[in-house]
Coordinates of C-alpha atoms and ligand atoms in Angstrom, one line a residue:
X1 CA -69.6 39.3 39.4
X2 CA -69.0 36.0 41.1
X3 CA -68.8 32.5 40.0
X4 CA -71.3 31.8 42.2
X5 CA -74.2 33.8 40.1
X6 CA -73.6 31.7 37.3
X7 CA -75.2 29.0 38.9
X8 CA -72.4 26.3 38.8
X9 CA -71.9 23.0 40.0
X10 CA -70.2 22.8 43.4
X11 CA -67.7 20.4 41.8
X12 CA -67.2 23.4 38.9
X13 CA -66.9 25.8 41.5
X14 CA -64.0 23.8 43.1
X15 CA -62.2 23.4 40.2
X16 CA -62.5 26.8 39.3
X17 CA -61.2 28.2 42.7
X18 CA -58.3 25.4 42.4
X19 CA -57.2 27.3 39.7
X20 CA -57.1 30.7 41.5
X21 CA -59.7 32.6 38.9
X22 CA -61.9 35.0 41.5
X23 CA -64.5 36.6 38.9
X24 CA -65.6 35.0 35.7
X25 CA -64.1 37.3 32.5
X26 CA -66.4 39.1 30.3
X27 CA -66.4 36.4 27.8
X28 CA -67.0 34.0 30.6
X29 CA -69.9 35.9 32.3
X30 CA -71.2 36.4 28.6
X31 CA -71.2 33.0 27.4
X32 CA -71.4 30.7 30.1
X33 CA -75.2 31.1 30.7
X34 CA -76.0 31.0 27.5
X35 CA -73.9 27.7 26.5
X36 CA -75.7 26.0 29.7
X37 CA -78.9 27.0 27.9
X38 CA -77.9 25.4 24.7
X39 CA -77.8 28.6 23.0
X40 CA -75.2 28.2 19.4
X41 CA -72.9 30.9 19.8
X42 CA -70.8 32.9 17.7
X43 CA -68.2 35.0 20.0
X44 CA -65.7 37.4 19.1
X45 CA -62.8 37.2 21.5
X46 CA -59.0 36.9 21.4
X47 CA -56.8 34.7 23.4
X48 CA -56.0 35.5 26.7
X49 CA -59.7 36.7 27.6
X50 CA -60.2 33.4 29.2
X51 CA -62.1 31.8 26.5
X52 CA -61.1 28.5 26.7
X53 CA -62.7 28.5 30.2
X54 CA -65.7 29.8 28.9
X55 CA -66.6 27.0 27.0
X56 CA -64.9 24.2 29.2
X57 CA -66.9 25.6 32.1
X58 CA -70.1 25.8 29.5
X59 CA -69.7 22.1 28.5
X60 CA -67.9 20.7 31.4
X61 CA -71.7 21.6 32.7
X62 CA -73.8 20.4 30.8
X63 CA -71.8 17.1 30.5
X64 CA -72.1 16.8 34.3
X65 CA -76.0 17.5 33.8
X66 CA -76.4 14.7 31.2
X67 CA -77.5 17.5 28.8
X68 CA -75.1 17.3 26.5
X69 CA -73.0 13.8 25.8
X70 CA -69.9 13.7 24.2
X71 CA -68.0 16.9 23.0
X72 CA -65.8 17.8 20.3
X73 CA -63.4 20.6 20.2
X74 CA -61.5 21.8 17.0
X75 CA -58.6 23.8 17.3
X76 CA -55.6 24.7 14.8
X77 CA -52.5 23.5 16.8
X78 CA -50.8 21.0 18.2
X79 CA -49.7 23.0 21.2
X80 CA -53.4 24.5 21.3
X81 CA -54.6 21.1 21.4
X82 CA -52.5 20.3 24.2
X83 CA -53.6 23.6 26.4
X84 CA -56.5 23.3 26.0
X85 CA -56.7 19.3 26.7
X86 CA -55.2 20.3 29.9
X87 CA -57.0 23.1 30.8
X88 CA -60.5 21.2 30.5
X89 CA -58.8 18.4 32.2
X90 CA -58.3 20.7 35.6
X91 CA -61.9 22.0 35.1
X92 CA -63.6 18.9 34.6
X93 CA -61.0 17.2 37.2
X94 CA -64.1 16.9 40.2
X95 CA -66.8 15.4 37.9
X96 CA -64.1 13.0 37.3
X97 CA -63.9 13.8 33.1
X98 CA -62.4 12.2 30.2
X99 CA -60.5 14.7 28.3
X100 CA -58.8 13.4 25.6
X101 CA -56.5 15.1 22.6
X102 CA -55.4 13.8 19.0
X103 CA -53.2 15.9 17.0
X104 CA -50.6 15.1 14.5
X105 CA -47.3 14.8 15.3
X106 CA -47.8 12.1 18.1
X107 CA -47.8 8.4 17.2
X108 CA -50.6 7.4 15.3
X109 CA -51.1 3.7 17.3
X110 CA -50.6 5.5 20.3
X111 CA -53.5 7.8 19.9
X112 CA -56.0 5.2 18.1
X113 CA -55.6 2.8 21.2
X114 CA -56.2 6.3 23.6
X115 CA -58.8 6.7 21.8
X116 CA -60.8 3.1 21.6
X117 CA -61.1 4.2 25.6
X118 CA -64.2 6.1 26.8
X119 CA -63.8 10.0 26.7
X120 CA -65.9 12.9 27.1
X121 CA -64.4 15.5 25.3
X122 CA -62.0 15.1 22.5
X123 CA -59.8 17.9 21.4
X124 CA -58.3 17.6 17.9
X125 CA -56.6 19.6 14.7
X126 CA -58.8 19.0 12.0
X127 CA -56.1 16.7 9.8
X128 CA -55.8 14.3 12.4
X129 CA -59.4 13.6 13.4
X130 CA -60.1 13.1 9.3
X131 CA -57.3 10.5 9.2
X132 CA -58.6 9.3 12.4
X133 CA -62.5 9.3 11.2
X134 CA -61.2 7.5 8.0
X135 CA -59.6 4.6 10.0
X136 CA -63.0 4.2 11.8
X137 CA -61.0 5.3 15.4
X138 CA -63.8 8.2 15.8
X139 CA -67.5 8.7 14.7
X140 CA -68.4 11.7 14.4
X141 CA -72.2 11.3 14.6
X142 CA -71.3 10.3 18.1
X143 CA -70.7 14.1 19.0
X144 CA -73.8 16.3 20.3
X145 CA -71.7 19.4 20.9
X146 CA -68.5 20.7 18.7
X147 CA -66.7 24.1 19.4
X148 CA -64.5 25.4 17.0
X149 CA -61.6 27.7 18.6
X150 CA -59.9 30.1 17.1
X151 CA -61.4 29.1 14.0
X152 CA -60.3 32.3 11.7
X153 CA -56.7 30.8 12.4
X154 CA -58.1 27.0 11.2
X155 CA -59.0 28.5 7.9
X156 CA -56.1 30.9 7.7
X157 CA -53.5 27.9 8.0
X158 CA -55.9 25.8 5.4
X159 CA -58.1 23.3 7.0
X160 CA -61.0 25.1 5.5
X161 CA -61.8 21.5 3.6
X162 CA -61.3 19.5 7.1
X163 CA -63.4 21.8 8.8
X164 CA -66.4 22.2 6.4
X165 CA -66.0 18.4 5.9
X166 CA -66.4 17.3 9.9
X167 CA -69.1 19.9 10.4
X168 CA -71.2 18.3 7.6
X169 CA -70.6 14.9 9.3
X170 CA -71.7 16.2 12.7
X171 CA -75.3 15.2 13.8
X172 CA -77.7 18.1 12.7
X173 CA -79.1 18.4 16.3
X174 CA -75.9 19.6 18.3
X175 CA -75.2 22.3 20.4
X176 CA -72.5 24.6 18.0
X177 CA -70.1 27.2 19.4
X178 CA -67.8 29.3 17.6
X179 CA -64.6 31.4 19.0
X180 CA -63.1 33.6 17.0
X181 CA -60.6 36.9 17.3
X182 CA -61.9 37.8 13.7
X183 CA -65.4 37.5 12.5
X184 CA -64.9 38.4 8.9
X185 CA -67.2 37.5 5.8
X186 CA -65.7 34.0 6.1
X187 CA -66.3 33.1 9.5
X188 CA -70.2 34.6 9.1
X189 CA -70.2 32.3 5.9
X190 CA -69.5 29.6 7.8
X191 CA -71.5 30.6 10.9
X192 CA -74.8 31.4 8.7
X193 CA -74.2 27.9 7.4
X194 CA -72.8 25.6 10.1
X195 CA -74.5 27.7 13.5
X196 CA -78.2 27.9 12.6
X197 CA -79.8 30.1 14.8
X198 CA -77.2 31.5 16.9
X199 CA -76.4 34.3 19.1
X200 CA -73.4 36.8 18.0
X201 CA -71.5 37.6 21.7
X202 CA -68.2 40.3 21.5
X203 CA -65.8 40.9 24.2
X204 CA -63.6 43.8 24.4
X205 CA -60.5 44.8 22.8
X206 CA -57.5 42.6 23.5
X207 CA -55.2 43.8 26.2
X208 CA -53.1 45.2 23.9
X209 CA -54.3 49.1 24.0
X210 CA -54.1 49.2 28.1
X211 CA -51.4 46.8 29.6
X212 CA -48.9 46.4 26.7
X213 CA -46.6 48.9 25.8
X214 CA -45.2 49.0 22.3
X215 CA -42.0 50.6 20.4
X216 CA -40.5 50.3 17.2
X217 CA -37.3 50.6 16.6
X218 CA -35.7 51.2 13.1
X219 CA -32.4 48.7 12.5
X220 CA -30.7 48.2 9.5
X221 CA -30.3 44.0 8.9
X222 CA -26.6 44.1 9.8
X223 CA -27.4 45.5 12.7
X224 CA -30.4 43.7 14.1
X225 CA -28.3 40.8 16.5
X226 CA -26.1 43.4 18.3
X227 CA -29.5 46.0 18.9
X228 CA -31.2 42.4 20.2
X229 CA -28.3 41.2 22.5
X230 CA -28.4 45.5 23.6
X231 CA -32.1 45.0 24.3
X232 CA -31.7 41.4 26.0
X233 CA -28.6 42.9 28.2
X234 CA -31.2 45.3 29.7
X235 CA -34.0 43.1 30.4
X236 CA -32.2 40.7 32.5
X237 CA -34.4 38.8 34.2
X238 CA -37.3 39.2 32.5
X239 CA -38.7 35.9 30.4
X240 CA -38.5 36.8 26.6
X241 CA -40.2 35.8 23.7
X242 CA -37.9 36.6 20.0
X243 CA -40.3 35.9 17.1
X244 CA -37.9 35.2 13.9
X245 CA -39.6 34.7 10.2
X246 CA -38.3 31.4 9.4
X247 CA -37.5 28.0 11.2
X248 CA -33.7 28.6 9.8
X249 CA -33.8 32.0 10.9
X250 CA -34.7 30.8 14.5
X251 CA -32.1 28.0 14.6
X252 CA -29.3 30.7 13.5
X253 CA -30.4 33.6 16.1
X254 CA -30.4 31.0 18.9
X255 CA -27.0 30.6 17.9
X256 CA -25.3 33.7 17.6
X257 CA -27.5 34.7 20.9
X258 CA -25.5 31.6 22.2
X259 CA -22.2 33.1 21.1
X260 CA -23.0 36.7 22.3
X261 CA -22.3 35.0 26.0
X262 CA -26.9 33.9 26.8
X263 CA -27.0 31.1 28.3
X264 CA -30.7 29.4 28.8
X265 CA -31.7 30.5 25.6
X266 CA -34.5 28.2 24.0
X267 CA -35.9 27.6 20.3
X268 CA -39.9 26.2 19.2
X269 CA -39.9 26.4 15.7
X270 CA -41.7 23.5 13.5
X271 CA -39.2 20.7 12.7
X272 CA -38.8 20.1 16.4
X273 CA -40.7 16.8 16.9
X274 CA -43.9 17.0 19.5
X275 CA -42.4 16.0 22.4
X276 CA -39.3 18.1 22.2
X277 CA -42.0 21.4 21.9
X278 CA -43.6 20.2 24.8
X279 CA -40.5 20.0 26.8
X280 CA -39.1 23.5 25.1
X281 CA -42.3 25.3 26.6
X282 CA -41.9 23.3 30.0
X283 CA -38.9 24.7 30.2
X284 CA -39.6 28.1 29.4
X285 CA -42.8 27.9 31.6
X286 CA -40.3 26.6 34.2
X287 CA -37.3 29.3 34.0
X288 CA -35.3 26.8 33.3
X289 CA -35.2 28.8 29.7
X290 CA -35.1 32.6 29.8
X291 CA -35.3 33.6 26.6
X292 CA -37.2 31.7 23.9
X293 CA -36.6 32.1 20.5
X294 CA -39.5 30.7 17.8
X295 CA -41.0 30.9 14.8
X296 CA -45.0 31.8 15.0
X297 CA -45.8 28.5 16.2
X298 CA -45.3 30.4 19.8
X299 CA -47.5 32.7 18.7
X300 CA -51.4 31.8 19.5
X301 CA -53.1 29.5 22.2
X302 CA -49.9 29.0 24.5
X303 CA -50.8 30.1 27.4
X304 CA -47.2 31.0 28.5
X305 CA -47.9 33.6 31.1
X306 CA -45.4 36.4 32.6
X307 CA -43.6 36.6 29.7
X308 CA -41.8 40.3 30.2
X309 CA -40.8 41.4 27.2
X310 CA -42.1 40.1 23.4
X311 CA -39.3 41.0 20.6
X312 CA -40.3 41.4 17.2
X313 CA -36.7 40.1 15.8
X314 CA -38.9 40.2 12.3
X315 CA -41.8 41.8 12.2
X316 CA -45.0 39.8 11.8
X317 CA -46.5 39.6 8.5
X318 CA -50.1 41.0 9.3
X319 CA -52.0 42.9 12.2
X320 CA -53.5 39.4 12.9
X321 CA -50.0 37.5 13.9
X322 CA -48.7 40.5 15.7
X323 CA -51.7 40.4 17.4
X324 CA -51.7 37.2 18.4
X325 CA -47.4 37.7 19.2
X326 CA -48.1 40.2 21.0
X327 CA -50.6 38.3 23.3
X328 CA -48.4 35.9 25.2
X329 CA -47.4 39.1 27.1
X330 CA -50.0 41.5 28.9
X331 CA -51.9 38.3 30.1
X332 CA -54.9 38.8 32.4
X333 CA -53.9 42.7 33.0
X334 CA -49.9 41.8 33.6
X335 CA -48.0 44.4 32.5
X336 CA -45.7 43.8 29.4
X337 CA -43.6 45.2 26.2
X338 CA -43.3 44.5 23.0
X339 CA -40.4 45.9 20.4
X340 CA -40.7 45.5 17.0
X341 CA -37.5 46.1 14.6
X342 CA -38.3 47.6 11.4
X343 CA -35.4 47.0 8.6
X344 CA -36.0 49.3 5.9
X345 CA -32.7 47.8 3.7
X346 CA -32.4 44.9 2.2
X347 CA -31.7 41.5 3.6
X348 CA -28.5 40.3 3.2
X349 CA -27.6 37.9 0.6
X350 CA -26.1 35.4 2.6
X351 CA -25.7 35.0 6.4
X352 CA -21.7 36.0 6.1
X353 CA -22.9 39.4 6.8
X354 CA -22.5 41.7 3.3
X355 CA -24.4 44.3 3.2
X356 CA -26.0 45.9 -0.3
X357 CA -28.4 48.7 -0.8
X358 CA -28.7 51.2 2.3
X359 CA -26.0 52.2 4.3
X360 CA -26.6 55.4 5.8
X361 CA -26.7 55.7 9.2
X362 CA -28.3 53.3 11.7
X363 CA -31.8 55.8 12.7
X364 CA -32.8 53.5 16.4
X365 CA -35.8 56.1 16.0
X366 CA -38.2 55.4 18.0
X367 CA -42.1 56.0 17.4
X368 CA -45.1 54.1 18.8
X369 CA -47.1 51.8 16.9
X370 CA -51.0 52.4 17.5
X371 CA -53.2 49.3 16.5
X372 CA -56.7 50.5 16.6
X373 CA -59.8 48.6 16.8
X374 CA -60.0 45.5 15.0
Ligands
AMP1 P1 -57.5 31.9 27.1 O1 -58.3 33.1 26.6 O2 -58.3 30.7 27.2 O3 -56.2 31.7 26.3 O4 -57.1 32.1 28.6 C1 -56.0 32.9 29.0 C2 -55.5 32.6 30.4 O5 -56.4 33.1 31.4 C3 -55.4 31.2 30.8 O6 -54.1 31.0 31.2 C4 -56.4 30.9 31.8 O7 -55.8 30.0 32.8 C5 -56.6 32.3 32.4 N1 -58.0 32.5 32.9 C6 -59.1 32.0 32.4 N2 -60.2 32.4 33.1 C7 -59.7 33.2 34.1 C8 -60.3 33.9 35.2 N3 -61.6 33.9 35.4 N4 -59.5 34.5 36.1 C9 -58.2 34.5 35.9 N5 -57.5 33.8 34.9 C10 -58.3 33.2 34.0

């Protein structure tokens, strides 16, 4: 399918080949139509299926058409907030659109006097835009179409009472789309309650079963830097992603990849300030970083692209963030690899390196890891 059958806007259609995208995805040909129809939708779809085109294209639409007036888009991050800002900027770029993002983090007087400007679409973490509503900066009832993205990750990080608050605010007549990779008993919940009368759209499984190829590889604690810097060594040149548990964790790998001899090696873990994130993924975007270690705030919504090789430095706590790891690599059908060390002994009790509890010998056994359908 083209572009072209779904009936877009010329200026749309520029925008969209500006980009370089040549067929709509699934989740694009799936929704588009119907969010041009003012259909509510609930839709089932991971990152990196092009979702966040879906709806810009969607909106950016029926903005242009006079349809629909201003727009609201809630998403769980500061760094989503800041993707997707841009990508709806580049979309909407012809009809000459006002895209505007408020997240927290960024300087409060800088963002209320952004946003006393005329916008179109405003793209916001839930805390922010409460704090904002309450110092009378943005009125909700001014908003005839929301989207919530990625919202099983806004309730999983706890904005459950933001979200449920600025939905109730909302005007009841509103166009309503919901993007989720989960749709568990909480999301229908808030969908039966929050997306009157809407239309329940899936898109296939994420890339992970065809493009990404996956290995596990038992390491004892101790042992875990030297198998990394063994599996860095023999990915030169490839852009990669080390998730580490905790922000300490990702501040002390850094180092002692730093000591191993890596130069260009990068960190994105939360106590970085805003601005210093933004640059860190510039960077890496850039090359000017080659290997990026971070905590899961890397983990969902960046649209870092070509990443070669993801490495599982701790494993990830559920399916869900592995998931969601696993999908900065693999995008839009490019091939990529994801390791995940398994430490079956205990941690050690301090970073000097003593080791308790298992000490037999290092097993680097190798078996795959088969997530099915989710
Ligand atoms: P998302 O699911 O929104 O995280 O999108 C993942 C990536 O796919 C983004 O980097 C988009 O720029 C890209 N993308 C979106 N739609 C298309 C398309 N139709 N063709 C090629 N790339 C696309």
């Amino acid at each position: 399918m083209k572009f072209a059958e779904l009936k877009l806007s010329a200026k749309t259609l520029k925008s969209i080949h500006g980009l370089g995208y040549e067929e709509p995805t699934e989740v694009q040909v799936k929704s588009i139509p119907k969010i041009i129809a003012g259909t509510n939708l609930v839709v089932r779809s991971q990152t990196g299926t092009g979702k966040t085109a879906a709806f810009g294209i969607g909106l950016i639409e029926r903005i242009a058409s006079g349809t629909t007036g201003k727009v609201l888009v809630l998403v769980p991050t500061r760094e989503l907030a800041i993707q997707v800002c841009e990508e709806l900027r580049t979309l909407g770029v012809y009809h000459a659109l006002n895209v505007r993002a408020a997240y927290g983090g960024q300087k409060m007087m800088f963002q209320m006097r952004d946003l006393q400007k005329s916008y179109d679409i405003l793209v916001a973490t839930p805390g922010r835009l409460v704090d904002l509503c309450n110092r009378g900066v943005v009125h909700l009832s001014k908003f005839n179409a929301v989207v919530l993205d990625e919202a099983d990750h806004m309730l999983d990080i706890g904005f459950r009472k933001e979200v449920f608050g600025i939905l109730s605010q909302l005007p009841r007549e509103r166009l309503t789309l919901l993007f989720s990779a989960t749709v568990d008993a909480e999301v229908r919940q808030i969908a039966s309650k929050y997306v009157p009368n809407s239309e329940l759209i899936e898109v296939g499984e994420m890339r992970t079963v065809s493009s990404i190829k996956e290995e596990r590889i038992e390491v004892l604690h101790a042992e875990k830097v030297p198998k990394l810097v063994e599996i860095l060594n023999s990915h030169k040149g490839v852009r990669a992603l080390v998730f580490a548990r905790t922000k300490r964790g990702v501040i002390r790998l850094r180092r002692r990849l730093e000591d191993a001899g890596f130069r260009n090696v990068g960190m994105l873990q939360g106590d970085m300030e805003q601005p210093k994130r933004t640059r860190m993924i510039a960077r890496f975007k850039s090359n000017e970083v080659s290997i990026l270690v971070a905590t899961n705030v890397a983990s969902r919504g960046l649209h870092i692209e070509d990443v070669g090789l993801i490495v599982n430095y701790d494993e990830a706590e559920d399916r869900e963030t592995h998931l969601h790891r696993s999908g900065r690599t693999g995008r839009m059908g490019a091939e990529g690899k994801v390791i995940t060390f398994v430490s079956n002994d205990a941690p050690p009790p301090h970073t000097g390196g003593f080791r308790r509890g298992n000490q037999g010998s290092s097993s680097h056994g190798k078996r795959p890891m088969h997530y099915g359908r989710r």
